[in-house]
């Protein structure tokens, strides 16, 4: 059994209580498109259990989330041909963490000068565009 928190948005996504554009799932992890993408293809690799941050998660489970992030990055490279990919994992409000359930952002970069700031604002994405990119990535999974 995974630890869970009934008030947590990612636990609700894991449980299927909130819809998501899901890219991948295994026993310990899931991956889905970020709803406020900073770039096309912005996806999240998420542990299924409710571990709030890097300090709380067992190392072997962290390894499993990292492997899922790698899987997403490979699909992004194949489907979107970005100029680069960043992994970002925030711990605590001071690091910009807003969902306290461990996840990696997997961020395709469009160009070296795309001006991505680490603490970007949350601007609602275009659902049709997220869906379109989701379908493109799914084919590469
Ligand atoms: P953090 O700020 O904790 O590093 O990242 C949390 C991320 O979760 C944000 O990029 C935010 O857009 C994303 N997010 C928050 N709520 C939802 C949701 O309900 N669905 C999806 N797909 N992403 C979410
Ligand atoms: Zn949770």
Short mmCIF file of C-alpha atoms and ligand atoms in Angstrom, two decimals:
data_model
loop_
_atom_site.label_atom_id
_atom_site.label_comp_id
_atom_site.label_asym_id
_atom_site.label_seq_id
_atom_site.Cartn_x
_atom_site.Cartn_y
_atom_site.Cartn_z
CA UNK A 1 0.00 0.00 0.00
CA UNK A 2 1.21 3.49 -0.84
CA UNK A 3 0.89 6.27 1.73
CA UNK A 4 -1.85 8.68 0.65
CA UNK A 5 -3.32 12.07 1.59
CA UNK A 6 -6.99 12.66 0.77
CA UNK A 7 -6.43 16.41 0.32
CA UNK A 8 -3.52 16.11 -2.10
CA UNK A 9 -4.12 16.89 -5.78
CA UNK A 10 -1.51 14.38 -7.02
CA UNK A 11 -2.95 11.63 -4.77
CA UNK A 12 -6.31 12.39 -6.41
CA UNK A 13 -4.71 12.07 -9.86
CA UNK A 14 -3.05 8.77 -8.83
CA UNK A 15 -6.45 7.51 -7.64
CA UNK A 16 -8.12 8.62 -10.87
CA UNK A 17 -10.37 11.09 -9.01
CA UNK A 18 -9.02 13.99 -11.12
CA UNK A 19 -8.39 13.55 -14.85
CA UNK A 20 -4.93 13.94 -16.29
CA UNK A 21 -3.19 13.51 -19.62
CA UNK A 22 -1.38 10.36 -18.47
CA UNK A 23 1.78 9.31 -20.27
CA UNK A 24 2.98 6.36 -18.22
CA UNK A 25 2.17 4.28 -15.16
CA UNK A 26 3.84 1.44 -13.27
CA UNK A 27 3.49 0.03 -9.74
CA UNK A 28 5.25 2.95 -8.03
CA UNK A 29 5.11 5.92 -10.40
CA UNK A 30 2.98 7.78 -12.89
CA UNK A 31 3.70 10.52 -15.41
CA UNK A 32 1.32 13.07 -16.89
CA UNK A 33 1.29 16.43 -18.63
CA UNK A 34 1.61 19.55 -16.44
CA UNK A 35 -1.59 21.59 -16.55
CA UNK A 36 0.34 24.91 -16.53
CA UNK A 37 3.09 24.12 -19.03
CA UNK A 38 6.08 26.42 -19.14
CA UNK A 39 7.03 24.92 -22.53
CA UNK A 40 5.38 22.49 -24.95
CA UNK A 41 5.74 18.94 -23.62
CA UNK A 42 6.21 19.95 -19.95
CA UNK A 43 5.45 16.74 -18.05
CA UNK A 44 5.68 15.48 -14.47
CA UNK A 45 7.15 12.20 -13.21
CA UNK A 46 5.36 11.51 -9.93
CA UNK A 47 5.72 8.91 -7.17
CA UNK A 48 2.41 7.16 -6.44
CA UNK A 49 2.89 7.27 -2.67
CA UNK A 50 2.35 10.54 -0.84
CA UNK A 51 5.95 11.47 0.03
CA UNK A 52 5.99 15.27 0.39
CA UNK A 53 9.57 15.84 -0.71
CA UNK A 54 13.10 14.54 -1.26
CA UNK A 55 13.69 14.23 2.46
CA UNK A 56 10.71 11.92 3.02
CA UNK A 57 10.99 9.53 0.08
CA UNK A 58 12.90 6.24 0.43
CA UNK A 59 15.95 6.18 -1.88
CA UNK A 60 14.82 3.10 -3.78
CA UNK A 61 11.46 4.75 -4.58
CA UNK A 62 13.28 7.92 -5.65
CA UNK A 63 15.26 5.81 -8.09
CA UNK A 64 12.02 4.59 -9.60
CA UNK A 65 10.72 8.14 -10.13
CA UNK A 66 14.06 9.12 -11.67
CA UNK A 67 13.74 6.19 -14.10
CA UNK A 68 10.25 7.39 -15.05
CA UNK A 69 11.62 10.90 -15.63
CA UNK A 70 14.26 9.38 -17.92
CA UNK A 71 11.54 7.50 -19.83
CA UNK A 72 9.59 10.74 -20.35
CA UNK A 73 12.73 12.59 -21.44
CA UNK A 74 13.43 9.92 -24.05
CA UNK A 75 9.89 10.28 -25.43
CA UNK A 76 10.22 14.08 -25.51
CA UNK A 77 13.52 13.81 -27.38
CA UNK A 78 12.02 11.41 -29.92
CA UNK A 79 8.69 13.21 -30.40
CA UNK A 80 9.56 16.88 -29.99
CA UNK A 81 13.28 17.11 -30.81
CA UNK A 82 13.95 19.82 -28.19
CA UNK A 83 17.28 21.62 -28.05
CA UNK A 84 17.68 20.29 -24.48
CA UNK A 85 15.79 18.93 -21.47
CA UNK A 86 15.91 20.04 -17.84
CA UNK A 87 14.83 18.00 -14.82
CA UNK A 88 13.60 20.11 -11.93
CA UNK A 89 12.53 18.84 -8.52
CA UNK A 90 11.49 21.42 -5.89
CA UNK A 91 11.55 20.91 -2.12
CA UNK A 92 9.73 23.47 0.04
CA UNK A 93 8.09 26.82 -0.70
CA UNK A 94 11.51 28.49 -0.82
CA UNK A 95 12.36 26.29 -3.79
CA UNK A 96 9.05 27.11 -5.49
CA UNK A 97 7.32 23.85 -4.52
CA UNK A 98 3.53 24.24 -4.69
CA UNK A 99 2.36 20.59 -4.66
CA UNK A 100 3.78 18.77 -1.66
CA UNK A 101 3.93 15.32 -3.24
CA UNK A 102 7.28 14.48 -4.77
CA UNK A 103 7.61 14.97 -8.51
CA UNK A 104 10.14 15.82 -11.18
CA UNK A 105 9.38 18.39 -13.85
CA UNK A 106 10.67 17.11 -17.19
CA UNK A 107 11.13 20.24 -19.26
CA UNK A 108 11.92 20.26 -22.96
CA UNK A 109 13.74 23.44 -24.00
CA UNK A 110 12.94 25.04 -27.31
CA UNK A 111 16.12 27.05 -27.64
CA UNK A 112 19.03 28.16 -25.51
CA UNK A 113 17.44 31.62 -25.33
CA UNK A 114 13.88 30.52 -24.43
CA UNK A 115 14.32 32.50 -21.23
CA UNK A 116 12.94 29.80 -18.94
CA UNK A 117 13.07 31.04 -15.35
CA UNK A 118 13.21 28.38 -12.66
CA UNK A 119 10.32 29.91 -10.68
CA UNK A 120 7.88 30.62 -13.50
CA UNK A 121 4.30 31.87 -13.06
CA UNK A 122 1.39 29.46 -13.42
CA UNK A 123 -0.47 30.45 -16.57
CA UNK A 124 -3.31 28.13 -17.56
CA UNK A 125 -2.44 26.10 -20.64
CA UNK A 126 -4.47 25.65 -23.82
CA UNK A 127 -6.14 22.23 -23.24
CA UNK A 128 -6.33 21.47 -26.96
CA UNK A 129 -2.61 22.10 -27.33
CA UNK A 130 -1.72 20.07 -24.20
CA UNK A 131 -3.83 17.23 -25.62
CA UNK A 132 -2.15 17.48 -29.03
CA UNK A 133 1.35 17.33 -27.52
CA UNK A 134 0.21 14.54 -25.18
CA UNK A 135 -0.83 12.41 -28.15
CA UNK A 136 2.49 13.06 -29.84
CA UNK A 137 4.42 12.00 -26.72
CA UNK A 138 2.23 8.94 -26.10
CA UNK A 139 3.24 7.60 -29.50
CA UNK A 140 6.88 7.84 -28.42
CA UNK A 141 6.42 6.14 -25.04
P1 LIG B 1 5.80 22.49 -8.06
O1 LIG B 1 5.45 23.95 -8.06
O2 LIG B 1 5.33 21.84 -6.77
O3 LIG B 1 7.24 22.19 -8.37
O4 LIG B 1 5.01 21.85 -9.26
C1 LIG B 1 3.66 21.51 -9.20
C2 LIG B 1 3.18 21.43 -10.62
O5 LIG B 1 1.94 20.73 -10.61
C3 LIG B 1 2.93 22.79 -11.27
O6 LIG B 1 3.75 22.94 -12.41
C4 LIG B 1 1.45 22.76 -11.60
O7 LIG B 1 1.18 23.34 -12.85
C5 LIG B 1 1.12 21.28 -11.60
N1 LIG B 1 -0.25 21.00 -11.24
C6 LIG B 1 -0.92 21.49 -10.16
N2 LIG B 1 -2.19 21.00 -10.14
C7 LIG B 1 -2.29 20.17 -11.21
C8 LIG B 1 -3.37 19.36 -11.72
O8 LIG B 1 -4.47 19.29 -11.18
N3 LIG B 1 -3.10 18.64 -12.85
C9 LIG B 1 -1.89 18.67 -13.48
N4 LIG B 1 -1.75 17.94 -14.59
N5 LIG B 1 -0.85 19.43 -13.03
C10 LIG B 1 -1.05 20.17 -11.90
ZN1 LIG B 2 -0.17 13.16 -2.45
#
